[in-house]
Amino acid sequence: MANIRPAAVLCAMSLLVLAACSGGEPAAPVEEAAAPAVESEAQAPAAEPVGMPRTQSAEGARVFFITPEDGTTVTSPVTVEFGVERMDVVPAGVDQPNSGHHHLLVDTEMPPLDQPIPADSYHIHFGDGSTSTELELEPGEHTLLLLLGDHLHVPHDPPISSPTITITVE
């Protein structure tokens, strides 16, 4: 059986994550490669996913919504402004201490903290370093959550996330 080095896996995952981030645009799905064949008759046990190293967050760092406020009724498009304290906002791929970029989670739960944040319609990446957006939402109740990601889109340790807010779109 081939021995895959953790550094090679980390490098490959990093390249995929950086390619997936496109300044708020959902990424196309990536097909998984087939598992290598095992030469013996006995099958090797399935490997557990390897978590990525997490970047240390600044003590007391936090992210929050400037607008909208929790519990408000709004119209679409919704103006969403992000705030951050004790961390710098930088574009994805910039590896500097006490920095990261925003991810807006819409109508979903917190993703795994040791993996890159998914890029889809529920996990909107702001890898360009932006701190606001106009969000088209259907009428009804929606939840919003901010999560700061490091240069590789992995949540910090400890994670820097906002409280979940609920808004109603008319």
CSV table of N, CA and C in Angstrom, one decimal:
chain,number,residue,atom,x,y,z
A,1,MET,N,0.9,-1.2,0.0
A,1,MET,CA,0.0,0.0,0.0
A,1,MET,C,0.9,1.2,0.0
A,2,ALA,N,0.5,2.2,-0.7
A,2,ALA,CA,1.3,3.5,-0.8
A,2,ALA,C,1.2,4.2,0.5
A,3,ASN,N,2.3,4.8,0.8
A,3,ASN,CA,2.4,5.6,2.1
A,3,ASN,C,2.3,7.1,1.7
A,4,ILE,N,1.2,7.7,2.0
A,4,ILE,CA,1.0,9.1,1.7
A,4,ILE,C,1.4,10.0,2.9
A,5,ARG,N,2.3,10.9,2.6
A,5,ARG,CA,2.8,11.7,3.7
A,5,ARG,C,1.8,12.8,4.1
A,6,PRO,N,1.7,13.1,5.4
A,6,PRO,CA,0.8,14.2,5.8
A,6,PRO,C,1.1,15.5,5.2
A,7,ALA,N,2.3,15.8,4.9
A,7,ALA,CA,2.7,17.1,4.3
A,7,ALA,C,2.1,17.2,2.9
A,8,ALA,N,2.1,16.1,2.2
A,8,ALA,CA,1.6,16.0,0.8
A,8,ALA,C,0.1,16.2,0.8
A,9,VAL,N,-0.6,15.5,1.8
A,9,VAL,CA,-2.0,15.7,1.9
A,9,VAL,C,-2.4,17.1,2.2
A,10,LEU,N,-1.6,17.7,3.2
A,10,LEU,CA,-1.9,19.1,3.6
A,10,LEU,C,-1.7,20.0,2.4
A,11,CYS,N,-0.6,19.8,1.6
A,11,CYS,CA,-0.4,20.7,0.4
A,11,CYS,C,-1.5,20.5,-0.6
A,12,ALA,N,-1.9,19.3,-0.9
A,12,ALA,CA,-3.0,19.1,-1.9
A,12,ALA,C,-4.3,19.7,-1.4
A,13,MET,N,-4.6,19.6,-0.1
A,13,MET,CA,-5.9,20.1,0.4
A,13,MET,C,-5.8,21.7,0.4
A,14,SER,N,-4.6,22.2,0.7
A,14,SER,CA,-4.5,23.7,0.6
A,14,SER,C,-4.7,24.2,-0.8
A,15,LEU,N,-4.1,23.6,-1.8
A,15,LEU,CA,-4.3,24.0,-3.1
A,15,LEU,C,-5.8,23.9,-3.6
A,16,LEU,N,-6.5,22.9,-3.2
A,16,LEU,CA,-7.9,22.7,-3.5
A,16,LEU,C,-8.7,23.8,-2.8
A,17,VAL,N,-8.4,24.1,-1.6
A,17,VAL,CA,-9.2,25.1,-0.8
A,17,VAL,C,-8.9,26.5,-1.4
A,18,LEU,N,-7.7,26.8,-1.7
A,18,LEU,CA,-7.4,28.1,-2.3
A,18,LEU,C,-8.1,28.3,-3.7
A,19,ALA,N,-8.1,27.2,-4.5
A,19,ALA,CA,-8.7,27.3,-5.8
A,19,ALA,C,-10.3,27.4,-5.6
A,20,ALA,N,-10.8,26.9,-4.5
A,20,ALA,CA,-12.3,26.9,-4.3
A,20,ALA,C,-12.7,28.3,-3.9
A,21,CYS,N,-11.9,29.1,-3.3
A,21,CYS,CA,-12.3,30.4,-2.8
A,21,CYS,C,-12.3,31.4,-3.9
A,22,SER,N,-13.4,32.0,-4.2
A,22,SER,CA,-13.5,33.0,-5.3
A,22,SER,C,-14.3,34.2,-4.9
A,23,GLY,N,-14.0,34.8,-3.8
A,23,GLY,CA,-14.5,36.0,-3.4
A,23,GLY,C,-16.1,36.0,-3.2
A,24,GLY,N,-16.6,35.0,-2.6
A,24,GLY,CA,-18.1,35.0,-2.4
A,24,GLY,C,-18.8,34.1,-3.4
A,25,GLU,N,-18.2,33.6,-4.4
A,25,GLU,CA,-18.9,32.7,-5.4
A,25,GLU,C,-18.8,31.3,-4.9
A,26,PRO,N,-19.9,30.5,-5.0
A,26,PRO,CA,-19.8,29.1,-4.6
A,26,PRO,C,-18.9,28.4,-5.5
A,27,ALA,N,-18.1,27.4,-5.0
A,27,ALA,CA,-17.2,26.7,-5.8
A,27,ALA,C,-17.9,25.5,-6.5
A,28,ALA,N,-17.3,25.0,-7.6
A,28,ALA,CA,-17.8,23.8,-8.2
A,28,ALA,C,-17.4,22.6,-7.4
A,29,PRO,N,-18.2,21.5,-7.3
A,29,PRO,CA,-17.8,20.4,-6.5
A,29,PRO,C,-16.5,19.7,-7.1
A,30,VAL,N,-15.7,19.2,-6.2
A,30,VAL,CA,-14.5,18.5,-6.6
A,30,VAL,C,-14.7,17.0,-6.5
A,31,GLU,N,-14.4,16.3,-7.6
A,31,GLU,CA,-14.5,14.9,-7.5
A,31,GLU,C,-13.4,14.3,-6.7
A,32,GLU,N,-13.7,13.2,-5.9
A,32,GLU,CA,-12.7,12.6,-5.1
A,32,GLU,C,-12.0,11.5,-6.0
A,33,ALA,N,-10.7,11.4,-5.7
A,33,ALA,CA,-9.9,10.4,-6.4
A,33,ALA,C,-10.2,9.0,-5.9
A,34,ALA,N,-10.1,8.0,-6.7
A,34,ALA,CA,-10.3,6.6,-6.2
A,34,ALA,C,-9.2,6.2,-5.3
A,35,ALA,N,-9.6,5.4,-4.3
A,35,ALA,CA,-8.6,4.9,-3.3
A,35,ALA,C,-7.6,3.9,-4.0
A,36,PRO,N,-6.4,4.0,-3.5
A,36,PRO,CA,-5.4,3.0,-4.1
A,36,PRO,C,-5.8,1.6,-3.8
A,37,ALA,N,-5.5,0.7,-4.7
A,37,ALA,CA,-5.8,-0.7,-4.4
A,37,ALA,C,-4.8,-1.3,-3.4
A,38,VAL,N,-5.3,-2.2,-2.6
A,38,VAL,CA,-4.4,-2.9,-1.6
A,38,VAL,C,-4.0,-4.2,-2.2
A,39,GLU,N,-2.7,-4.5,-2.2
A,39,GLU,CA,-2.2,-5.7,-2.9
A,39,GLU,C,-2.5,-7.0,-2.2
A,40,SER,N,-2.7,-7.0,-0.9
A,40,SER,CA,-3.0,-8.2,-0.2
A,40,SER,C,-4.5,-8.5,-0.2
A,41,GLU,N,-4.9,-9.8,0.1
A,41,GLU,CA,-6.3,-10.1,0.1
A,41,GLU,C,-7.0,-9.4,1.2
A,42,ALA,N,-6.4,-9.2,2.4
A,42,ALA,CA,-7.0,-8.5,3.5
A,42,ALA,C,-7.1,-7.0,3.2
A,43,GLN,N,-8.3,-6.5,3.4
A,43,GLN,CA,-8.5,-5.1,3.2
A,43,GLN,C,-8.0,-4.3,4.4
A,44,ALA,N,-7.3,-3.2,4.1
A,44,ALA,CA,-6.9,-2.3,5.2
A,44,ALA,C,-8.1,-1.6,5.8
A,45,PRO,N,-8.1,-1.3,7.1
A,45,PRO,CA,-9.2,-0.5,7.6
A,45,PRO,C,-9.2,0.9,7.0
A,46,ALA,N,-10.4,1.5,6.9
A,46,ALA,CA,-10.6,2.8,6.4
A,46,ALA,C,-9.9,3.8,7.3
A,47,ALA,N,-9.1,4.7,6.7
A,47,ALA,CA,-8.4,5.7,7.5
A,47,ALA,C,-9.3,6.8,7.9
A,48,GLU,N,-9.2,7.3,9.1
A,48,GLU,CA,-9.9,8.4,9.6
A,48,GLU,C,-9.4,9.7,8.9
A,49,PRO,N,-10.3,10.6,8.6
A,49,PRO,CA,-9.9,11.9,8.0
A,49,PRO,C,-8.8,12.6,8.8
A,50,VAL,N,-7.8,13.1,8.2
A,50,VAL,CA,-6.8,13.8,8.9
A,50,VAL,C,-7.1,15.2,9.0
A,51,GLY,N,-7.2,15.7,10.3
A,51,GLY,CA,-7.5,17.1,10.5
A,51,GLY,C,-6.3,18.0,10.1
A,52,MET,N,-6.7,19.2,9.7
A,52,MET,CA,-5.6,20.2,9.3
A,52,MET,C,-5.1,20.9,10.6
A,53,PRO,N,-3.9,21.3,10.5
A,53,PRO,CA,-3.4,22.2,11.6
A,53,PRO,C,-4.2,23.5,11.7
A,54,ARG,N,-4.4,24.0,12.9
A,54,ARG,CA,-5.2,25.2,13.1
A,54,ARG,C,-4.3,26.3,13.5
A,55,THR,N,-4.6,27.5,13.0
A,55,THR,CA,-3.8,28.7,13.3
A,55,THR,C,-4.4,29.3,14.6
A,56,GLN,N,-3.4,29.7,15.5
A,56,GLN,CA,-3.8,30.2,16.8
A,56,GLN,C,-4.5,31.6,16.6
A,57,SER,N,-5.6,31.8,17.3
A,57,SER,CA,-6.3,33.1,17.3
A,57,SER,C,-5.8,34.0,18.4
A,58,ALA,N,-5.9,35.3,18.2
A,58,ALA,CA,-5.5,36.3,19.2
A,58,ALA,C,-6.4,36.2,20.4
A,59,GLU,N,-5.9,36.4,21.5
A,59,GLU,CA,-6.7,36.3,22.8
A,59,GLU,C,-7.7,37.4,22.7
A,60,GLY,N,-9.0,37.1,23.0
A,60,GLY,CA,-10.1,38.0,23.0
A,60,GLY,C,-10.6,38.4,21.7
A,61,ALA,N,-10.1,37.8,20.6
A,61,ALA,CA,-10.6,38.1,19.3
A,61,ALA,C,-12.1,37.7,19.1
A,62,ARG,N,-12.8,38.5,18.3
A,62,ARG,CA,-14.2,38.2,18.1
A,62,ARG,C,-14.7,38.8,16.8
A,63,VAL,N,-15.7,38.2,16.2
A,63,VAL,CA,-16.4,38.7,15.0
A,63,VAL,C,-17.8,38.9,15.4
A,64,PHE,N,-18.5,39.8,14.7
A,64,PHE,CA,-19.9,40.2,15.0
A,64,PHE,C,-20.5,40.8,13.8
A,65,PHE,N,-21.9,40.9,13.8
A,65,PHE,CA,-22.6,41.6,12.8
A,65,PHE,C,-22.8,43.0,13.2
A,66,ILE,N,-22.4,43.9,12.3
A,66,ILE,CA,-22.7,45.3,12.5
A,66,ILE,C,-24.2,45.5,12.0
A,67,THR,N,-24.5,45.0,10.9
A,67,THR,CA,-25.9,45.0,10.4
A,67,THR,C,-26.1,43.6,9.7
A,68,PRO,N,-27.3,43.1,9.7
A,68,PRO,CA,-28.5,43.4,10.4
A,68,PRO,C,-28.4,43.1,11.9
A,69,GLU,N,-29.3,43.6,12.7
A,69,GLU,CA,-29.4,43.2,14.1
A,69,GLU,C,-30.2,41.9,14.3
A,70,ASP,N,-29.9,41.2,15.3
A,70,ASP,CA,-30.6,40.0,15.6
A,70,ASP,C,-32.1,40.3,15.8
A,71,GLY,N,-33.0,39.5,15.2
A,71,GLY,CA,-34.4,39.7,15.4
A,71,GLY,C,-35.1,40.7,14.5
A,72,THR,N,-34.3,41.3,13.6
A,72,THR,CA,-35.0,42.4,12.8
A,72,THR,C,-35.7,41.8,11.6
A,73,THR,N,-36.6,42.5,11.0
A,73,THR,CA,-37.2,42.2,9.8
A,73,THR,C,-36.6,43.1,8.7
A,74,VAL,N,-36.3,42.5,7.6
A,74,VAL,CA,-35.5,43.2,6.5
A,74,VAL,C,-36.2,42.8,5.1
A,75,THR,N,-35.7,43.5,4.1
A,75,THR,CA,-36.1,43.2,2.7
A,75,THR,C,-34.9,42.7,2.0
A,76,SER,N,-35.1,41.9,1.0
A,76,SER,CA,-34.0,41.4,0.2
A,76,SER,C,-33.7,42.4,-1.0
A,77,PRO,N,-32.5,42.7,-1.4
A,77,PRO,CA,-31.3,42.1,-0.8
A,77,PRO,C,-31.0,42.7,0.6
A,78,VAL,N,-30.4,41.9,1.4
A,78,VAL,CA,-30.0,42.2,2.8
A,78,VAL,C,-28.6,42.7,2.8
A,79,THR,N,-28.4,43.9,3.4
A,79,THR,CA,-27.0,44.4,3.5
A,79,THR,C,-26.5,43.8,4.8
A,80,VAL,N,-25.4,43.1,4.7
A,80,VAL,CA,-24.7,42.4,5.8
A,80,VAL,C,-23.3,43.0,6.0
A,81,GLU,N,-23.1,43.6,7.2
A,81,GLU,CA,-21.7,44.2,7.5
A,81,GLU,C,-21.1,43.4,8.6
A,82,PHE,N,-19.8,43.0,8.4
A,82,PHE,CA,-19.1,42.2,9.4
A,82,PHE,C,-18.2,43.1,10.2
A,83,GLY,N,-18.1,42.8,11.5
A,83,GLY,CA,-17.1,43.5,12.4
A,83,GLY,C,-16.1,42.5,12.9
A,84,VAL,N,-14.9,43.0,13.3
A,84,VAL,CA,-13.9,42.1,13.9
A,84,VAL,C,-13.1,42.9,14.9
A,85,GLU,N,-12.7,42.3,15.9
A,85,GLU,CA,-11.8,42.9,16.9
A,85,GLU,C,-10.6,42.0,17.2
A,86,ARG,N,-9.5,42.6,17.4
A,86,ARG,CA,-8.2,41.9,17.8
A,86,ARG,C,-7.7,41.0,16.7
A,87,MET,N,-8.2,41.1,15.5
A,87,MET,CA,-7.6,40.3,14.4
A,87,MET,C,-7.7,41.2,13.2
A,88,ASP,N,-6.8,41.0,12.2
A,88,ASP,CA,-6.8,41.7,10.9
A,88,ASP,C,-7.5,40.9,9.9
A,89,VAL,N,-8.2,41.6,9.0
A,89,VAL,CA,-8.9,40.9,7.9
A,89,VAL,C,-7.9,41.1,6.7
A,90,VAL,N,-7.6,39.9,6.1
A,90,VAL,CA,-6.6,39.8,5.0
A,90,VAL,C,-7.2,38.9,4.0
A,91,PRO,N,-6.8,39.0,2.7
A,91,PRO,CA,-7.3,38.0,1.7
A,91,PRO,C,-6.8,36.6,2.0
A,92,ALA,N,-7.6,35.6,1.5
A,92,ALA,CA,-7.2,34.2,1.6
A,92,ALA,C,-5.8,34.0,1.0
A,93,GLY,N,-5.1,33.1,1.6
A,93,GLY,CA,-3.7,32.9,1.1
A,93,GLY,C,-2.6,33.7,1.8
A,94,VAL,N,-3.0,34.8,2.5
A,94,VAL,CA,-2.1,35.6,3.2
A,94,VAL,C,-1.9,35.0,4.6
A,95,ASP,N,-0.7,34.5,4.9
A,95,ASP,CA,-0.4,33.9,6.2
A,95,ASP,C,0.4,34.8,7.1
A,96,GLN,N,-0.4,35.5,7.9
A,96,GLN,CA,0.3,36.4,8.8
A,96,GLN,C,-0.4,36.2,10.2
A,97,PRO,N,0.3,36.4,11.3
A,97,PRO,CA,-0.3,36.2,12.6
A,97,PRO,C,-1.5,37.1,12.9
A,98,ASN,N,-2.4,36.6,13.6
A,98,ASN,CA,-3.6,37.3,14.1
A,98,ASN,C,-4.4,37.9,12.9
A,99,SER,N,-4.6,37.1,11.9
A,99,SER,CA,-5.4,37.5,10.7
A,99,SER,C,-6.2,36.4,10.2
A,100,GLY,N,-7.2,36.7,9.3
A,100,GLY,CA,-8.0,35.8,8.6
A,100,GLY,C,-9.0,36.5,7.7
A,101,HIS,N,-10.0,35.8,7.2
A,101,HIS,CA,-11.0,36.4,6.4
A,101,HIS,C,-12.4,35.8,6.8
A,102,HIS,N,-13.4,36.5,6.4
A,102,HIS,CA,-14.8,36.2,6.8
A,102,HIS,C,-15.4,35.0,6.0
A,103,HIS,N,-16.2,34.3,6.7
A,103,HIS,CA,-17.1,33.3,6.0
A,103,HIS,C,-18.5,33.5,6.7
A,104,LEU,N,-19.5,33.6,5.8
A,104,LEU,CA,-20.9,33.8,6.3
A,104,LEU,C,-21.6,32.5,6.1
A,105,LEU,N,-22.1,32.0,7.2
A,105,LEU,CA,-22.9,30.8,7.2
A,105,LEU,C,-24.4,31.1,7.3
A,106,VAL,N,-25.1,30.7,6.2
A,106,VAL,CA,-26.5,31.0,6.1
A,106,VAL,C,-27.3,29.8,6.3
A,107,ASP,N,-28.2,29.8,7.2
A,107,ASP,CA,-29.2,28.7,7.5
A,107,ASP,C,-28.4,27.3,7.6
A,108,THR,N,-27.3,27.3,8.3
A,108,THR,CA,-26.6,26.1,8.6
A,108,THR,C,-25.8,26.1,9.9
A,109,GLU,N,-25.4,25.0,10.3
A,109,GLU,CA,-24.6,24.8,11.6
A,109,GLU,C,-23.1,25.1,11.3
A,110,MET,N,-22.4,25.1,12.4
A,110,MET,CA,-20.9,25.3,12.4
A,110,MET,C,-20.3,24.0,11.7
A,111,PRO,N,-19.4,24.2,10.8
A,111,PRO,CA,-18.8,23.1,10.1
A,111,PRO,C,-17.7,22.5,11.0
A,112,PRO,N,-17.1,21.3,10.6
A,112,PRO,CA,-16.0,20.8,11.4
A,112,PRO,C,-14.9,21.8,11.5
A,113,LEU,N,-14.3,21.9,12.7
A,113,LEU,CA,-13.3,23.0,13.0
A,113,LEU,C,-11.9,22.6,12.6
A,114,ASP,N,-11.6,21.4,12.2
A,114,ASP,CA,-10.3,21.0,11.8
A,114,ASP,C,-10.2,20.7,10.3
A,115,GLN,N,-11.2,21.3,9.5
A,115,GLN,CA,-11.2,21.1,8.1
A,115,GLN,C,-11.5,22.5,7.5
A,116,PRO,N,-11.1,22.7,6.2
A,116,PRO,CA,-11.4,23.9,5.5
A,116,PRO,C,-13.0,24.1,5.5
A,117,ILE,N,-13.4,25.3,5.7
A,117,ILE,CA,-14.8,25.7,5.6
A,117,ILE,C,-15.3,25.4,4.2
A,118,PRO,N,-16.4,24.7,4.1
A,118,PRO,CA,-17.0,24.4,2.8
A,118,PRO,C,-17.3,25.7,2.0
A,119,ALA,N,-17.3,25.6,0.7
A,119,ALA,CA,-17.6,26.7,-0.2
A,119,ALA,C,-18.9,26.3,-1.0
A,120,ASP,N,-20.0,26.7,-0.5
A,120,ASP,CA,-21.3,26.5,-1.2
A,120,ASP,C,-22.3,27.6,-0.8
A,121,SER,N,-23.5,27.4,-1.2
A,121,SER,CA,-24.5,28.4,-1.0
A,121,SER,C,-24.8,28.7,0.5
A,122,TYR,N,-24.4,27.7,1.4
A,122,TYR,CA,-24.6,27.9,2.8
A,122,TYR,C,-23.4,28.5,3.5
A,123,HIS,N,-22.3,28.3,2.9
A,123,HIS,CA,-21.0,28.8,3.5
A,123,HIS,C,-20.3,29.7,2.4
A,124,ILE,N,-20.6,31.0,2.6
A,124,ILE,CA,-20.1,32.0,1.6
A,124,ILE,C,-18.8,32.6,2.0
A,125,HIS,N,-17.8,32.4,1.2
A,125,HIS,CA,-16.4,32.8,1.5
A,125,HIS,C,-16.2,34.3,1.0
A,126,PHE,N,-15.4,35.0,1.8
A,126,PHE,CA,-15.0,36.4,1.4
A,126,PHE,C,-13.5,36.4,1.4
A,127,GLY,N,-12.9,35.6,0.6
A,127,GLY,CA,-11.5,35.4,0.4
A,127,GLY,C,-10.8,36.6,-0.1
A,128,ASP,N,-11.5,37.6,-0.6
A,128,ASP,CA,-11.0,38.8,-1.1
A,128,ASP,C,-10.7,39.8,0.0
A,129,GLY,N,-11.1,39.5,1.3
A,129,GLY,CA,-10.9,40.3,2.4
A,129,GLY,C,-12.0,41.3,2.7
A,130,SER,N,-13.2,41.2,1.9
A,130,SER,CA,-14.3,42.1,2.1
A,130,SER,C,-15.0,41.9,3.5
A,131,THR,N,-15.6,43.0,3.9
A,131,THR,CA,-16.3,43.0,5.2
A,131,THR,C,-17.7,43.3,5.1
A,132,SER,N,-18.3,43.2,3.9
A,132,SER,CA,-19.8,43.4,3.8
A,132,SER,C,-20.2,42.8,2.5
A,133,THR,N,-21.5,42.6,2.4
A,133,THR,CA,-22.1,42.0,1.2
A,133,THR,C,-23.6,42.4,1.1
A,134,GLU,N,-24.1,42.2,-0.1
A,134,GLU,CA,-25.6,42.3,-0.3
A,134,GLU,C,-26.0,40.8,-0.6
A,135,LEU,N,-27.0,40.4,0.2
A,135,LEU,CA,-27.3,38.9,0.2
A,135,LEU,C,-28.8,38.8,-0.2
A,136,GLU,N,-29.0,38.1,-1.3
A,136,GLU,CA,-30.4,37.8,-1.8
A,136,GLU,C,-30.9,36.6,-1.0
A,137,LEU,N,-32.0,36.8,-0.3
A,137,LEU,CA,-32.6,35.8,0.5
A,137,LEU,C,-34.1,35.7,0.2
A,138,GLU,N,-34.7,34.5,0.2
A,138,GLU,CA,-36.1,34.3,0.0
A,138,GLU,C,-36.8,34.8,1.2
A,139,PRO,N,-38.1,35.2,1.1
A,139,PRO,CA,-38.9,35.6,2.3
A,139,PRO,C,-39.0,34.5,3.3
A,140,GLY,N,-39.0,34.9,4.5
A,140,GLY,CA,-39.0,33.9,5.6
A,140,GLY,C,-37.9,34.2,6.7
A,141,GLU,N,-37.8,33.2,7.6
A,141,GLU,CA,-36.8,33.4,8.7
A,141,GLU,C,-35.5,32.7,8.2
A,142,HIS,N,-34.4,33.4,8.6
A,142,HIS,CA,-33.1,32.9,8.2
A,142,HIS,C,-32.1,33.1,9.4
A,143,THR,N,-31.1,32.2,9.5
A,143,THR,CA,-30.1,32.4,10.5
A,143,THR,C,-28.8,32.7,9.8
A,144,LEU,N,-28.0,33.6,10.5
A,144,LEU,CA,-26.7,34.0,9.9
A,144,LEU,C,-25.6,33.8,11.0
A,145,LEU,N,-24.5,33.4,10.6
A,145,LEU,CA,-23.3,33.2,11.6
A,145,LEU,C,-22.1,33.6,10.8
A,146,LEU,N,-21.2,34.3,11.5
A,146,LEU,CA,-19.9,34.6,10.9
A,146,LEU,C,-18.8,33.7,11.5
A,147,LEU,N,-17.9,33.2,10.7
A,147,LEU,CA,-16.8,32.4,11.2
A,147,LEU,C,-15.5,32.9,10.4
A,148,LEU,N,-14.5,33.2,11.2
A,148,LEU,CA,-13.3,33.7,10.6
A,148,LEU,C,-12.4,32.4,10.2
A,149,GLY,N,-11.8,32.5,9.1
A,149,GLY,CA,-11.0,31.4,8.6
A,149,GLY,C,-9.6,31.9,8.4
A,150,ASP,N,-8.6,31.0,8.6
A,150,ASP,CA,-7.2,31.4,8.3
A,150,ASP,C,-6.9,31.5,6.8
A,151,HIS,N,-5.6,31.5,6.5
A,151,HIS,CA,-5.1,31.6,5.1
A,151,HIS,C,-5.6,30.4,4.3
A,152,LEU,N,-5.9,29.3,4.9
A,152,LEU,CA,-6.3,28.1,4.2
A,152,LEU,C,-7.8,27.8,4.4
A,153,HIS,N,-8.5,28.8,5.0
A,153,HIS,CA,-10.0,28.7,5.2
A,153,HIS,C,-10.3,27.7,6.4
A,154,VAL,N,-9.4,27.4,7.2
A,154,VAL,CA,-9.6,26.6,8.4
A,154,VAL,C,-9.9,27.5,9.6
A,155,PRO,N,-10.9,27.2,10.4
A,155,PRO,CA,-11.2,28.0,11.6
A,155,PRO,C,-10.0,28.0,12.5
A,156,HIS,N,-9.8,29.1,13.2
A,156,HIS,CA,-8.7,29.3,14.1
A,156,HIS,C,-8.9,28.5,15.4
A,157,ASP,N,-7.9,28.4,16.2
A,157,ASP,CA,-7.9,27.7,17.5
A,157,ASP,C,-7.6,28.7,18.6
A,158,PRO,N,-8.6,29.0,19.5
A,158,PRO,CA,-10.0,28.6,19.4
A,158,PRO,C,-10.7,29.4,18.2
A,159,PRO,N,-11.8,28.8,17.8
A,159,PRO,CA,-12.5,29.4,16.6
A,159,PRO,C,-13.0,30.8,17.0
A,160,ILE,N,-13.1,31.7,16.0
A,160,ILE,CA,-13.6,33.0,16.1
A,160,ILE,C,-14.9,33.1,15.4
A,161,SER,N,-16.0,33.0,16.1
A,161,SER,CA,-17.3,33.0,15.4
A,161,SER,C,-18.2,34.0,16.2
A,162,SER,N,-19.2,34.4,15.5
A,162,SER,CA,-20.2,35.3,16.1
A,162,SER,C,-21.3,34.5,16.7
A,163,PRO,N,-22.1,35.1,17.5
A,163,PRO,CA,-23.4,34.4,17.9
A,163,PRO,C,-24.2,34.3,16.7
A,164,THR,N,-25.1,33.3,16.6
A,164,THR,CA,-26.0,33.1,15.5
A,164,THR,C,-27.1,34.2,15.6
A,165,ILE,N,-27.4,34.9,14.6
A,165,ILE,CA,-28.6,35.8,14.6
A,165,ILE,C,-29.7,35.3,13.7
A,166,THR,N,-30.9,35.7,14.0
A,166,THR,CA,-32.0,35.3,13.2
A,166,THR,C,-32.7,36.6,12.7
A,167,ILE,N,-32.9,36.6,11.3
A,167,ILE,CA,-33.6,37.7,10.7
A,167,ILE,C,-34.8,37.2,9.9
A,168,THR,N,-35.8,38.0,9.7
A,168,THR,CA,-36.9,37.7,8.9
A,168,THR,C,-36.9,38.6,7.7
A,169,VAL,N,-37.0,37.9,6.5
A,169,VAL,CA,-37.1,38.6,5.2
A,169,VAL,C,-38.5,38.7,4.8
A,170,GLU,N,-39.0,40.0,4.5
A,170,GLU,CA,-40.4,40.2,4.0
A,170,GLU,C,-40.5,39.8,2.6
